PDB file of C-alpha atoms in Angstrom:
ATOM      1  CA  UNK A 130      -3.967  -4.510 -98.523  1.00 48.00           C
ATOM      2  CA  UNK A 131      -5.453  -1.710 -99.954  1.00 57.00           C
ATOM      3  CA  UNK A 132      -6.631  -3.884-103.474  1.00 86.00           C
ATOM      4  CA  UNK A 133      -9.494  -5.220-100.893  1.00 90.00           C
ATOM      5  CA  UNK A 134     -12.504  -3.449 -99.653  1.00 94.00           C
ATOM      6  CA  UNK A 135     -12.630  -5.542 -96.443  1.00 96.00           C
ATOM      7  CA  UNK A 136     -11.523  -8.808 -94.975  1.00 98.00           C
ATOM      8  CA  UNK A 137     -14.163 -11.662 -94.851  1.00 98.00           C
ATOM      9  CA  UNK A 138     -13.531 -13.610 -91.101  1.00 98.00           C
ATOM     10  CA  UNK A 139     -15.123 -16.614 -92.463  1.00 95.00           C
ATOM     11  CA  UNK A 140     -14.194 -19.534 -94.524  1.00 92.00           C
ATOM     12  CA  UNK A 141     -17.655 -20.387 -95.443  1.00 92.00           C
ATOM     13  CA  UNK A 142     -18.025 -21.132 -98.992  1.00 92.00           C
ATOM     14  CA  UNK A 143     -21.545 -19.849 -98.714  1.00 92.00           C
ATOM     15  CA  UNK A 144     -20.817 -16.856 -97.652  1.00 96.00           C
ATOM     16  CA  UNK A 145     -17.977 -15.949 -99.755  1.00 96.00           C
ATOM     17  CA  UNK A 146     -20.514 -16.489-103.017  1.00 96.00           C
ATOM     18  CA  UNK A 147     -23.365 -14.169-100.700  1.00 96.00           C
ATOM     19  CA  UNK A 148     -20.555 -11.186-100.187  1.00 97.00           C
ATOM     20  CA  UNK A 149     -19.614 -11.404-103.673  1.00 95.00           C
ATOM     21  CA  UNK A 150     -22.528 -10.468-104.724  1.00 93.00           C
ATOM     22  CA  UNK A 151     -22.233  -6.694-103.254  1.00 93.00           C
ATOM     23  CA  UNK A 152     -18.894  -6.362-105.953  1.00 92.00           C
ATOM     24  CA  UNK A 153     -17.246  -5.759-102.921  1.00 95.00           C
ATOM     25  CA  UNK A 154     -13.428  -7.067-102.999  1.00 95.00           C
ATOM     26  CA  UNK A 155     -12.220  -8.774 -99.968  1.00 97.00           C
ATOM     27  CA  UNK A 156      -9.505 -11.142 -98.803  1.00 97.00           C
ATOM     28  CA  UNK A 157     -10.853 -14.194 -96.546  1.00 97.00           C
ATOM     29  CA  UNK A 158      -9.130 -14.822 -93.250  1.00 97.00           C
ATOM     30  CA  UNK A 159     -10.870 -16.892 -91.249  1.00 95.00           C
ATOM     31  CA  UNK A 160      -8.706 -17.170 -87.595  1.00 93.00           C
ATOM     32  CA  UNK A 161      -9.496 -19.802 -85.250  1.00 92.00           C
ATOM     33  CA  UNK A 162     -11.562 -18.226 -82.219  1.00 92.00           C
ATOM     34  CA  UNK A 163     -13.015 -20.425 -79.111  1.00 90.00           C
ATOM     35  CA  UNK A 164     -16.296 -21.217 -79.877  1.00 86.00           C
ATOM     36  CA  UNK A 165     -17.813 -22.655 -76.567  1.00 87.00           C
ATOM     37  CA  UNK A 166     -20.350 -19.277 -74.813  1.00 88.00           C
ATOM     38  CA  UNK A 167     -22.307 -21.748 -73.157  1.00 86.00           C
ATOM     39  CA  UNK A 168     -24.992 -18.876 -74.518  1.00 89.00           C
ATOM     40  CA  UNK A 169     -28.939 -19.959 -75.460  1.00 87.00           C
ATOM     41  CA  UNK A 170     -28.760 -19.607 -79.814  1.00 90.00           C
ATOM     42  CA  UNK A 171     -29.238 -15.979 -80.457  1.00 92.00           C
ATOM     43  CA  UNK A 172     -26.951 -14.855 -78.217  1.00 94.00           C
ATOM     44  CA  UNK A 173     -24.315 -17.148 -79.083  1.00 93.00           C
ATOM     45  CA  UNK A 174     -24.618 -16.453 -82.643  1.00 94.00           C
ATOM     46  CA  UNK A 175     -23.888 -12.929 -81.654  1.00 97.00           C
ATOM     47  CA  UNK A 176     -21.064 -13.636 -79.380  1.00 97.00           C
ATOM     48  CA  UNK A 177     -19.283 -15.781 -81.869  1.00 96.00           C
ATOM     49  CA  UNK A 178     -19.655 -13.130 -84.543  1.00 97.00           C
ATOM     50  CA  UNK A 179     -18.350 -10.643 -82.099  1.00 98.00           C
ATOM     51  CA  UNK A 180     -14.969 -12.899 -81.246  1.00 97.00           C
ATOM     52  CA  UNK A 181     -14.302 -13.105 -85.183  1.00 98.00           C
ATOM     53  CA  UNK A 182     -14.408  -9.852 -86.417  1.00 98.00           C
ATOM     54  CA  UNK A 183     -12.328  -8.456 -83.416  1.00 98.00           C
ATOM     55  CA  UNK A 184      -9.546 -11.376 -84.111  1.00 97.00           C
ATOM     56  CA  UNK A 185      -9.927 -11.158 -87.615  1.00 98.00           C
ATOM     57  CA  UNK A 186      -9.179  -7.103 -86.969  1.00 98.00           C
ATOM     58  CA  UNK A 187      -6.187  -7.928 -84.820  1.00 97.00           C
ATOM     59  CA  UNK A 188      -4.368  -9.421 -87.686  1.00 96.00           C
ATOM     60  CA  UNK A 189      -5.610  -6.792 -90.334  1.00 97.00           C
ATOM     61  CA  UNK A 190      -5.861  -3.374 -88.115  1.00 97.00           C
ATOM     62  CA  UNK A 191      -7.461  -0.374 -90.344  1.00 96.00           C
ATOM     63  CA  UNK A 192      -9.369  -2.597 -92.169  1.00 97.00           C
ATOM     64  CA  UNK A 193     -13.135  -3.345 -92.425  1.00 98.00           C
ATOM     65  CA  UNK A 194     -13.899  -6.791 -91.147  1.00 98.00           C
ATOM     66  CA  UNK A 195     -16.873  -9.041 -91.337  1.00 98.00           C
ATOM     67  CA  UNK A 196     -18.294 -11.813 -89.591  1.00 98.00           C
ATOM     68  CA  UNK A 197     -20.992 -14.192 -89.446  1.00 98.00           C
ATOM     69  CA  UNK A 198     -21.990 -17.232 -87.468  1.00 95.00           C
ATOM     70  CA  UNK A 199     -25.189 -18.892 -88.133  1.00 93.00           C
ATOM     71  CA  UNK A 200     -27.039 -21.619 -85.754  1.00 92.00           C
ATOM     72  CA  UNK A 201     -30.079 -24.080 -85.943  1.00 94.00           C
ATOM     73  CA  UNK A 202     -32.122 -23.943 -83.022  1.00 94.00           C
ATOM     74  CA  UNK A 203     -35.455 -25.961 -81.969  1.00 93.00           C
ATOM     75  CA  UNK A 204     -36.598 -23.980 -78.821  1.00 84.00           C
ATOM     76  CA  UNK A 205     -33.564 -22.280 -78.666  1.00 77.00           C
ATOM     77  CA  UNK A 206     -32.120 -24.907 -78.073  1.00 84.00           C
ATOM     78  CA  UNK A 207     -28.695 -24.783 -80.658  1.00 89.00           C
ATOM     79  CA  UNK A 208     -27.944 -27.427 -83.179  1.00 90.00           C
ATOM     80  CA  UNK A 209     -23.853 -26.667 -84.485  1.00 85.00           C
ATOM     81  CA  UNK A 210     -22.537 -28.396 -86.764  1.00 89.00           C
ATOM     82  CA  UNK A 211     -23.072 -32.744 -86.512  1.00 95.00           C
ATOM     83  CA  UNK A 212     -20.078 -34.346 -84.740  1.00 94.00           C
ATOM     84  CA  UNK A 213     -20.912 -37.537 -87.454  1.00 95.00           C
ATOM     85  CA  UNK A 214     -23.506 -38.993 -88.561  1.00 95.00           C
ATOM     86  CA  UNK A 215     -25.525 -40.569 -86.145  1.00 96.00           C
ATOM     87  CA  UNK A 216     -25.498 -36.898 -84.906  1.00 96.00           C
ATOM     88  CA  UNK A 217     -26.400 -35.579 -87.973  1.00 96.00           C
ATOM     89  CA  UNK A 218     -29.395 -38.202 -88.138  1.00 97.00           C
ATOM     90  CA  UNK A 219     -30.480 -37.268 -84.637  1.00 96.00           C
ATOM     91  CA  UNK A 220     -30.408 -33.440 -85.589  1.00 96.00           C
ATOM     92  CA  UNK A 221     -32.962 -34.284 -88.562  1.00 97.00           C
ATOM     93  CA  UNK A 222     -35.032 -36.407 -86.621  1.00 96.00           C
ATOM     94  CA  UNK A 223     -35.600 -33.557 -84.269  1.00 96.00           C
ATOM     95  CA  UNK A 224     -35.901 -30.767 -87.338  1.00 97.00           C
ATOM     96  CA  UNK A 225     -38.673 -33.474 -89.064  1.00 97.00           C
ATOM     97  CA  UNK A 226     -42.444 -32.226 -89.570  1.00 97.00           C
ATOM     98  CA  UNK A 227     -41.410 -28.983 -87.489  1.00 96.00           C
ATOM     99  CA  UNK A 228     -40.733 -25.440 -87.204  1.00 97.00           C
ATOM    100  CA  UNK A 229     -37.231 -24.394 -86.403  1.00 97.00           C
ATOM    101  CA  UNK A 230     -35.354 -20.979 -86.253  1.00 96.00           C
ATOM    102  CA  UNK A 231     -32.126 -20.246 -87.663  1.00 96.00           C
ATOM    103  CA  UNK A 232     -30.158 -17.409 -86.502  1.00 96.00           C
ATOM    104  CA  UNK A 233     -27.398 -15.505 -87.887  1.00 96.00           C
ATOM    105  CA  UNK A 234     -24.991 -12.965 -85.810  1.00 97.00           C
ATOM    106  CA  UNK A 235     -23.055 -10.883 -88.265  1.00 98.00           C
ATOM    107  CA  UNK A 236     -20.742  -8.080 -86.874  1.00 98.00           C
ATOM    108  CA  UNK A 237     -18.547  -5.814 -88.823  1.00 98.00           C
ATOM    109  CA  UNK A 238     -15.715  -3.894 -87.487  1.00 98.00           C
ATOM    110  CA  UNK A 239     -14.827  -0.292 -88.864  1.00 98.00           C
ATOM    111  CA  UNK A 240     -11.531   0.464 -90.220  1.00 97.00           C
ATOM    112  CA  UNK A 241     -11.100   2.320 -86.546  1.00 97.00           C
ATOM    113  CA  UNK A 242     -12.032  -1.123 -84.728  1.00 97.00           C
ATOM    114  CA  UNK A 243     -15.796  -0.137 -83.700  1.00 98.00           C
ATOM    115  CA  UNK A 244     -17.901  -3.175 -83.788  1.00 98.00           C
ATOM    116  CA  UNK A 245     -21.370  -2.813 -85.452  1.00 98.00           C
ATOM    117  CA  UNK A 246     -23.350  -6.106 -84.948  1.00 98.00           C
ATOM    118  CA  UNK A 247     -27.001  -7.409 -85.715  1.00 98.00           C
ATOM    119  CA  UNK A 248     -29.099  -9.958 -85.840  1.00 98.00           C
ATOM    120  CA  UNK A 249     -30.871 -12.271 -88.662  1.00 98.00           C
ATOM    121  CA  UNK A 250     -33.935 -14.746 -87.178  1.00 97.00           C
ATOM    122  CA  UNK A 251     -36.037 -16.868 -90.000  1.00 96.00           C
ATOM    123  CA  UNK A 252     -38.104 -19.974 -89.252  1.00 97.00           C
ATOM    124  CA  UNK A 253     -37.825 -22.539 -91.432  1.00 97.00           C
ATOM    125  CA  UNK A 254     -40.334 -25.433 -91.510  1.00 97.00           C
ATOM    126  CA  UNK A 255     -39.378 -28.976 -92.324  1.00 96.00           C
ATOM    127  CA  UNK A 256     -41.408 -31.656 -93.872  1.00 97.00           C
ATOM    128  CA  UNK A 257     -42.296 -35.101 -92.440  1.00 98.00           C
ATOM    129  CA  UNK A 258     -38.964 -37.314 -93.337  1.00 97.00           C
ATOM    130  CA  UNK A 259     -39.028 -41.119 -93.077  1.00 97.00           C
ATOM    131  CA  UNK A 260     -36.108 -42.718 -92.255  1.00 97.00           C
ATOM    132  CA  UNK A 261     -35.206 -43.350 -95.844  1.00 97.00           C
ATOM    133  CA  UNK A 262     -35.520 -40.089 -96.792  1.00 96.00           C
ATOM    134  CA  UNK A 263     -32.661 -39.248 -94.023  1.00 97.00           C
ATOM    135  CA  UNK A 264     -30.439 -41.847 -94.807  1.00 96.00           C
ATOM    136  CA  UNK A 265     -30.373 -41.367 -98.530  1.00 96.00           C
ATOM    137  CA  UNK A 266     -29.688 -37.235 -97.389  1.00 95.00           C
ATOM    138  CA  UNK A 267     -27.205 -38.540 -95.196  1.00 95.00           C
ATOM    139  CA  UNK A 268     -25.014 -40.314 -97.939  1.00 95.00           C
ATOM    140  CA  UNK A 269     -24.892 -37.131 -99.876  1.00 93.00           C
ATOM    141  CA  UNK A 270     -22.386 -36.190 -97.292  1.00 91.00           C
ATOM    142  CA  UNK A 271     -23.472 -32.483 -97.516  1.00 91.00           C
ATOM    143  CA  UNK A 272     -25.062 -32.051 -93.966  1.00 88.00           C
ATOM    144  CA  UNK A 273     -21.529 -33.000 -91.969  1.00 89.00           C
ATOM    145  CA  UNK A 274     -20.534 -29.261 -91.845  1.00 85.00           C
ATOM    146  CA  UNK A 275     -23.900 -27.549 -91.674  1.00 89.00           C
ATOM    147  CA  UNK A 276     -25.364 -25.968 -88.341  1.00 87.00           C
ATOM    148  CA  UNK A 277     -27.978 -28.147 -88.213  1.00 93.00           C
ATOM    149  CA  UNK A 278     -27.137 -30.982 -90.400  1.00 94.00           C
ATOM    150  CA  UNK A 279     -28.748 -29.405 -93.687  1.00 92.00           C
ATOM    151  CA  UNK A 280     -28.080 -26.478 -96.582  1.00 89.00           C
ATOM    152  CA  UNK A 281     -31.189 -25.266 -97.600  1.00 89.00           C
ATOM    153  CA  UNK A 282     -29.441 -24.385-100.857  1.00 89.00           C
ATOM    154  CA  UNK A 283     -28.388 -27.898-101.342  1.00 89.00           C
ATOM    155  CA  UNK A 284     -30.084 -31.534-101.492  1.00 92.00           C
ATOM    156  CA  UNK A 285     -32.043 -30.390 -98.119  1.00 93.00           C
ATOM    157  CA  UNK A 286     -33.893 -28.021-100.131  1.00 92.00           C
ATOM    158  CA  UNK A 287     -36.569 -30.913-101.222  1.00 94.00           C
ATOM    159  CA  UNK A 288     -37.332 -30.554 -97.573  1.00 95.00           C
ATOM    160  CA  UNK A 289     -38.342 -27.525 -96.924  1.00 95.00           C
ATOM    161  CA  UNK A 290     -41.532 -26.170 -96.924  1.00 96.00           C
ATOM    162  CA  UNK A 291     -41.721 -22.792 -95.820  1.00 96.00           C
ATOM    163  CA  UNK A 292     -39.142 -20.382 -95.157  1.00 96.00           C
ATOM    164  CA  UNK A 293     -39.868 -16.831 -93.068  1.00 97.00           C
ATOM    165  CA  UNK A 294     -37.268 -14.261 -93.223  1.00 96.00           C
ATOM    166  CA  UNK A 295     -34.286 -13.924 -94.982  1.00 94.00           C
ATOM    167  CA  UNK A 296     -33.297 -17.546 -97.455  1.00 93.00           C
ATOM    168  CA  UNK A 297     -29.695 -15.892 -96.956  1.00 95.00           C
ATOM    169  CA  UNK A 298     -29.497 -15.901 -93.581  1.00 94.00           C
ATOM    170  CA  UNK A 299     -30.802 -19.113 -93.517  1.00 93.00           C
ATOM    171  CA  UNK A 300     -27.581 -19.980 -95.936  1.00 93.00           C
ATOM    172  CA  UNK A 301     -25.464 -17.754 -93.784  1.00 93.00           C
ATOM    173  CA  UNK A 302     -25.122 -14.359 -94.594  1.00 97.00           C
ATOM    174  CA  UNK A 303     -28.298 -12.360 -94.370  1.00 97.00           C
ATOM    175  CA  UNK A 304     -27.391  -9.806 -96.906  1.00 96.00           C
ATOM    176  CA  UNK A 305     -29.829  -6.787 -95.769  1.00 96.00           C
ATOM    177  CA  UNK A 306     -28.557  -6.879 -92.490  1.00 97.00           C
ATOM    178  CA  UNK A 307     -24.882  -7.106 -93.499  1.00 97.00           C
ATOM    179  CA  UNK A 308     -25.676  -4.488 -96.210  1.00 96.00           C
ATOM    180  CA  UNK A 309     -26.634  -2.004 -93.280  1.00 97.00           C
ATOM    181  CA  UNK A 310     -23.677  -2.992 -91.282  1.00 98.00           C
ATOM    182  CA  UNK A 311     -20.922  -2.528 -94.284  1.00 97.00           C
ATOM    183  CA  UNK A 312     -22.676   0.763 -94.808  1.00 96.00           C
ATOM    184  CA  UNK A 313     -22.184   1.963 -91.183  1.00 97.00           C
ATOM    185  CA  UNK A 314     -18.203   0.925 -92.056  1.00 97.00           C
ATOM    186  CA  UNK A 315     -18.545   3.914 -94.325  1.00 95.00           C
ATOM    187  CA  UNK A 316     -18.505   1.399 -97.458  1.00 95.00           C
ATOM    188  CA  UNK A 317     -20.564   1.619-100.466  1.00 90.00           C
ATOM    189  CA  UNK A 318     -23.050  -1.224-101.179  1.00 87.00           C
ATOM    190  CA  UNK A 319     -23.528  -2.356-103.859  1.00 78.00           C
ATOM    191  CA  UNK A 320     -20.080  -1.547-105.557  1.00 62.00           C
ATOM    192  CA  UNK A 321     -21.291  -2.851-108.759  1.00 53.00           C
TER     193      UNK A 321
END
């Protein structure tokens, strides 16, 4: 294990391209971790961060660990992922011609198993979509495992307007946060 710099509790595309960009090295191991908290959005973004890194350090004690979990809320209210379309087309209905917050919990564990955790909030802005314009986003297929129902680095883009905070947390890993929380692991970022 000691060829990696940390292990990545996540098996987000996404943010495996967003941590590569540090140079860091890491493994992914993503383990499976209840995801009910019954929690308003930023807290449960937290919480769920929390329960990955500390199972993901369970099955790789002494090393660094990092996880995210990211969530779409309209007065934080939490939109996860769609459970199929119809839900997806319900989420965008509600995201159309409105502000929105997205919130991302990262927490990264220390090779000694302290947790060091923050927060990532951006509001995002949608523009009016007719029903066409949903449908035809809907066939791309992309918003089926997206908090929300969209990827604002993907086809969803077109939609949005305005964007304040961090466009990586928005994608899922907002990297000045989880810059200051590898740092605190005692690692050095960037390790270009």
């Amino acid at each position: 294990m000691c060829d990696v710099d940390l292990i990545l509790a996540s098996a987000s595309p996404r943010r495996r391209e967003l941590l590569g960009l540090t140079g860091l090295r890491f493994l992914v191991d993503a383990p499976n971790v209840d995801e009910h908290t019954g929690l308003g959005a930023r807290e449960a973004v937290q919480e769920l961060a929390r329960r990955k890194a500390l199972a993901a350090w369970a099955l790789h004690p002494g090393q660094v660990v990092l996880a995210a979990d990211t969530l779409v809320a309209v007065d934080d209210h939490p939109l996860g992922k769609p459970e199929d379309e119809d839900d997806a087309r319900r989420m965008l209905r509600l995201l159309s011609g409105r502000w929105h917050q997205v919130y991302t919990g990262v927490c990264a564990v220390d090779a000694e198993g302290k947790a060091h955790a923050g927060l990532d909030a951006s509001h995002v802005r949608f523009a009016e979509l007719t029903e066409d314009d949903i449908t035809r986003y809907l066939a791309t297929g992309e918003c089926m495992d997206k908090a929300g129902a969209y990827a604002l680095q993907g086809a969803a883009g077109l939609f949005i307007e305005e964007v304040r905070g961090t466009p990586s947390g928005v994608i899922g890993l907002p990297l000045p946060l989880t810059r200051k929380l590898l740092l605190a692991c005692g690692l050095r970022v960037p390790a270009v």
